XYZ file of C-alpha atoms in Angstrom:
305
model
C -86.925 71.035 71.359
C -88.254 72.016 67.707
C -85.823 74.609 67.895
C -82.873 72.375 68.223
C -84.510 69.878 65.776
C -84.820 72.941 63.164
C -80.970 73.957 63.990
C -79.624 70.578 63.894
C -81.769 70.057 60.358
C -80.407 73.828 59.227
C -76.967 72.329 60.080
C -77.517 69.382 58.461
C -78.060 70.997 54.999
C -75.548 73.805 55.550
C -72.371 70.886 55.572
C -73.936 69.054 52.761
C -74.032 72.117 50.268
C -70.614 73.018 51.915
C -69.385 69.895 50.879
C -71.006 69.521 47.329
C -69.332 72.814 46.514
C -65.909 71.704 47.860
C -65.944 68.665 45.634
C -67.102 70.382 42.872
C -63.964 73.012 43.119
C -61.825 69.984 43.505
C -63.199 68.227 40.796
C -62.901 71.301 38.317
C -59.956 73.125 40.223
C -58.176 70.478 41.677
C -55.512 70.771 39.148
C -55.134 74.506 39.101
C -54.031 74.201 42.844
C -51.639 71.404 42.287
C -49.861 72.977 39.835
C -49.871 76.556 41.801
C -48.203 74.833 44.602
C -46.114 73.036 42.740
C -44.884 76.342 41.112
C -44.422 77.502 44.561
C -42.668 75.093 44.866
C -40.076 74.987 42.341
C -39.977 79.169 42.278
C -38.874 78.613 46.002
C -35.680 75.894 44.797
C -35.270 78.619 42.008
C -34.426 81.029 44.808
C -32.105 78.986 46.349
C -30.084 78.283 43.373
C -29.665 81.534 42.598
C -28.483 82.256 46.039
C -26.212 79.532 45.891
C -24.834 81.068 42.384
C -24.462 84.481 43.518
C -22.565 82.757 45.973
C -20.073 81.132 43.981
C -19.933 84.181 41.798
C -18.906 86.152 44.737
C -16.170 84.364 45.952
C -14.492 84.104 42.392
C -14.593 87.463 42.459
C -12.601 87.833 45.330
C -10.145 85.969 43.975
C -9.737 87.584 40.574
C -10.167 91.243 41.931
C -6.591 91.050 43.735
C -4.553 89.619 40.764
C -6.535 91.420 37.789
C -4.338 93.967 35.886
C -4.783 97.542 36.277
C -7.770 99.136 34.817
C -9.586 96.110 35.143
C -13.519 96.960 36.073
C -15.870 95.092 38.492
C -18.148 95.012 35.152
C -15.583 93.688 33.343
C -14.983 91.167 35.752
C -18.679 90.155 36.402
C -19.087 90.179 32.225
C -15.910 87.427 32.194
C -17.407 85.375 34.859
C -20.698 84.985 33.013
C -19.296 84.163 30.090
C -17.484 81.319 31.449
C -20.345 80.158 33.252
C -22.145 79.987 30.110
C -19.341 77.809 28.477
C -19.642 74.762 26.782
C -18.640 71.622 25.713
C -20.399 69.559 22.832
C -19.903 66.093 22.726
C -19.742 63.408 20.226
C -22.454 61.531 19.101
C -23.431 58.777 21.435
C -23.488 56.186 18.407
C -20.247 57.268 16.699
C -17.991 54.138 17.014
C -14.681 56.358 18.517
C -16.727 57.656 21.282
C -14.032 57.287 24.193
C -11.127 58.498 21.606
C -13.122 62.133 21.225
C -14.613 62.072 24.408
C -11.134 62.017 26.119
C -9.747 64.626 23.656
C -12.683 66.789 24.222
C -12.234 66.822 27.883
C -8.508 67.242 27.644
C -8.968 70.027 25.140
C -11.862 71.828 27.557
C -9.895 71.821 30.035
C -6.914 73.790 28.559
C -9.324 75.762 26.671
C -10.404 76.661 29.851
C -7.409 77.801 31.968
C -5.922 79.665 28.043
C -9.148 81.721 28.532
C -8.981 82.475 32.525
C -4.977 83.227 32.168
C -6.154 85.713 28.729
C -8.479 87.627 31.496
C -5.846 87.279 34.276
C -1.918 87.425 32.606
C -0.142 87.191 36.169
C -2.668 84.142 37.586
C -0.712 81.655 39.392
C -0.696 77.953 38.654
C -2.466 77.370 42.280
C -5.112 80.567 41.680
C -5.570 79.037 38.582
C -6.618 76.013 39.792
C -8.996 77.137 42.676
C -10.803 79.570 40.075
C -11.289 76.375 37.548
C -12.847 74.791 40.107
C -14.799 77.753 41.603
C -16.235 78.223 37.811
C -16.799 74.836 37.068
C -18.608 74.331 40.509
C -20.791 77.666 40.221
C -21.372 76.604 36.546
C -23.355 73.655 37.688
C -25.498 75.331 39.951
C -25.667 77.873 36.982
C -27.066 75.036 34.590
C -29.561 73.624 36.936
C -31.033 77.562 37.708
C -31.496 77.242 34.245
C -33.098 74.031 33.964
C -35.324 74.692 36.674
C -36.696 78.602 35.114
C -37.172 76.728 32.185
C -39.360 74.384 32.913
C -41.148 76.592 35.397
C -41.710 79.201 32.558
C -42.943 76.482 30.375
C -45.028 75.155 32.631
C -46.808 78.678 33.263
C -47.041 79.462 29.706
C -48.827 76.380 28.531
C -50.553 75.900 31.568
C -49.249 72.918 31.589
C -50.069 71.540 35.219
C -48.643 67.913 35.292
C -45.592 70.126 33.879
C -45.066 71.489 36.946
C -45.861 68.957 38.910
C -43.249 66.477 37.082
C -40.711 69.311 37.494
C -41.392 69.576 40.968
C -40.748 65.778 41.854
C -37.775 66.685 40.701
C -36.626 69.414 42.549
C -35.388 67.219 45.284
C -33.172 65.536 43.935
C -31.570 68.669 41.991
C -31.471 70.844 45.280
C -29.832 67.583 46.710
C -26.681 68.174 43.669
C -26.792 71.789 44.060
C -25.904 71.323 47.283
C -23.323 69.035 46.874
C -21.556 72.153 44.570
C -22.950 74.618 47.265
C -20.692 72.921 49.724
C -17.569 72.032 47.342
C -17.442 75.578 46.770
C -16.479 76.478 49.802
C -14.184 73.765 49.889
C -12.360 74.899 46.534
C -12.169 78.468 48.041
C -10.375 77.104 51.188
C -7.873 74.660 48.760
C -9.307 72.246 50.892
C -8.883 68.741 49.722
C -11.871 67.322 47.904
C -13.468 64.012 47.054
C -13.514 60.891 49.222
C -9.779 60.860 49.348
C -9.936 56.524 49.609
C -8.404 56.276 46.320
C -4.997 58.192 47.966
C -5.556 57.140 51.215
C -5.390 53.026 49.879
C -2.555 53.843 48.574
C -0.836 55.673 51.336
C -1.893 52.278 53.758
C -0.575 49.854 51.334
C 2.539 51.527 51.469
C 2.924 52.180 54.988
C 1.879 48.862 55.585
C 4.510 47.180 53.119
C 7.181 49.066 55.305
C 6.364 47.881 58.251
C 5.952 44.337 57.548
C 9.269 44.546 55.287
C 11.367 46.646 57.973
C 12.263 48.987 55.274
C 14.625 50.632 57.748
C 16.871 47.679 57.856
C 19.755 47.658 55.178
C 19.356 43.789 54.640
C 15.829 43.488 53.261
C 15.967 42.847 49.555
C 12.553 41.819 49.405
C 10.967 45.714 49.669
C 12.390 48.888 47.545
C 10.646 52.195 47.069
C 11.345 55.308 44.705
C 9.114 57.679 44.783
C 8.596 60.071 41.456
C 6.287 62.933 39.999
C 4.517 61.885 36.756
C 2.177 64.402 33.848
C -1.141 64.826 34.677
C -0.978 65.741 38.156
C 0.040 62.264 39.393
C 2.542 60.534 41.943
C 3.626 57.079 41.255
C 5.284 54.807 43.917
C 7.264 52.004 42.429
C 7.810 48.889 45.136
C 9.022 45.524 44.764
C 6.445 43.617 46.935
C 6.299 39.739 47.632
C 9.050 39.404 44.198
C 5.865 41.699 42.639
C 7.056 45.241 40.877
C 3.977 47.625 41.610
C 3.360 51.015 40.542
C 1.107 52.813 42.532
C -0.302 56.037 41.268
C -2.096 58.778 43.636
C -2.960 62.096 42.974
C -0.460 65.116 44.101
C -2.909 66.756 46.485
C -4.085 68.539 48.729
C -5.163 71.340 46.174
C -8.107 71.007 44.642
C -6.613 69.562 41.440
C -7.686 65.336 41.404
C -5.078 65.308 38.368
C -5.675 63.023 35.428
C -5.218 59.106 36.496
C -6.496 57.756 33.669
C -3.823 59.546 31.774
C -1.044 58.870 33.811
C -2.197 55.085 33.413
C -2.077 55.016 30.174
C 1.934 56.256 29.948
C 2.597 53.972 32.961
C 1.184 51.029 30.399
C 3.242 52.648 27.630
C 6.670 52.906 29.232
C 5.997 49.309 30.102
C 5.749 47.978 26.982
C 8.933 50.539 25.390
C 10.586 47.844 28.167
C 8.808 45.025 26.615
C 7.008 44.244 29.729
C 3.271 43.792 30.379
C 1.102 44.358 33.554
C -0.017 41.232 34.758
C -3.133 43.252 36.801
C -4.947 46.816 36.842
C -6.362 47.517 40.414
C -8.585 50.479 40.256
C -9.682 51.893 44.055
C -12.456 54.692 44.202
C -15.683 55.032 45.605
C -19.309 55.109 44.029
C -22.177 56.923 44.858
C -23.706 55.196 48.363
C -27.642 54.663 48.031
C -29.879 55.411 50.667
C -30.436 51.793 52.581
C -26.635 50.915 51.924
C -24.574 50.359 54.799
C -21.306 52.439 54.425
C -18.195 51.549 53.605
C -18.996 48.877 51.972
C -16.834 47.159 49.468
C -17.412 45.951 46.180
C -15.202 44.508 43.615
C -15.567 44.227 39.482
């Protein structure tokens, strides 16, 4: 019985020592672990996005290698698809009174900046190629920048041994693996010409007219209350002009289903001109899209501004 008393006593002692020197670690090295996990952490997204890049990068490559001109290296076409990834826009200063004015022109400009360089790399590129290797490279570019983002702070974080660093970069990492994703997937998409977006915008459109013909029997030759003419505006942009309920009503849509959106606000804004050259003036603007869905919102929900 002294034996067991002696063990259990011998015990005793051994998990209190075990346990002073596991809070002590905790309380001096507590930190050190949290931030090593939470580089493991981020060094595991970091993997991922490059993946996801490589990716992207590979499937632009299929594209280009078919319709490059002859003599045209793989290096050569790797070194051009870098350098695009790595292109950029700067924009105005967030204070500077004409901010939509530049803004606008800067994305306009970008944007044929963009296909003049792709079309200097690839002379024969068609107008449909071009557009599914815009979108390719923008897509892959994003994942590019957040790779970036990512090493950065991860290197930072190492090099100043800066552990709450790391672990603010890490409570990140969520929500940019979440975005990275979201390009992950539309790449696919853009390499299949697949449509893209939600498509409601269009697809409102496409109800309100079908619906306005079959209320209005547009088949009948009598009905004087519904007309229709259907024509291809700039920008990438169909407009259907009706006369509904003794209302004339432009609707605009994009051409689809490549995976060119076109420019609507654009096309609005000549719609608005040509109105006034006729001295007339839109009574109402009626915007339809859809807006990022938070978690806890039921979908399809509507909301109007």
């Amino acid at each position: 019985m002294s034996q067991f008393t002696d063990f259990l006593a011998q015990f005793n002692n051994f998990l209190t020592t075990f346990f002073i020197i596991l809070l002590l670690l905790v309380f001096f090295y507590g930190q050190n672990w949290q931030g090593w996990y939470a580089g493991q952490q981020i060094k595991k997204s970091l993997k991922g996005l490059n993946k996801w890049k490589k990716h992207g990068i590979n499937l632009i490559r299929k594209i280009i290698e078919p319709i490059s001109p002859e003599g045209i290296t793989t290096r050569e076409i790797n070194d051009f698809i870098n350098r695009m990834l790595d292109f950029f826009v700067i924009p105005p200063v967030q204070l500077d009174p004409p901010i939509y004015g530049k803004l606008r022109y800067l994305m306009s400009y970008r944007e044929e900046r963009y296909s003049k360089l792709i079309k200097q790399f690839l002379p024969n590129i068609d107008k449909s190629s071009l557009a599914t290797i815009s979108a390719l490279l923008n897509a892959t570019t994003e994942i590019h920048n957040l790779h970036k983002k990512v090493r950065h702070n991860l290197i930072i974080g190492e090099k100043t041994k800066s552990y709450l660093f790391l672990l603010s970069t890490a409570s990140e990492i969520t929500q940019i693996m979440i975005k990275a994703r979201a390009y992950r997937t539309a790449i696919d998409s853009f390499m299949k010409k697949s449509p893209i977006g939600d498509s409601i915008g269009p697809m409102a459109v496409n109800e309100f007219l079908k619906e306005s013909q079959k209320n209005n029997n547009l088949n009948t030759t009598d009905n004087n209350h519904f007309k229709m003419k259907l024509q291809k505006c700039d920008h990438g942009i169909y407009s259907s002009e009706i006369i509904f309920e003794e209302r004339r009503c432009i609707c605009l849509r994009p051409n689809g289903p490549d995976v060119i959106v076109g420019n609507i606000g654009e096309a609005v804004e000549n719609v608005i001109l040509e109105l006034r050259g006729e001295k007339l003036h839109p009574s109402i603007l009626i915007s339809i899209d859809a807006i990022t869905r938070l978690e806890g919102e039921k979908l399809g929900t509507v909301a109007q501004g």
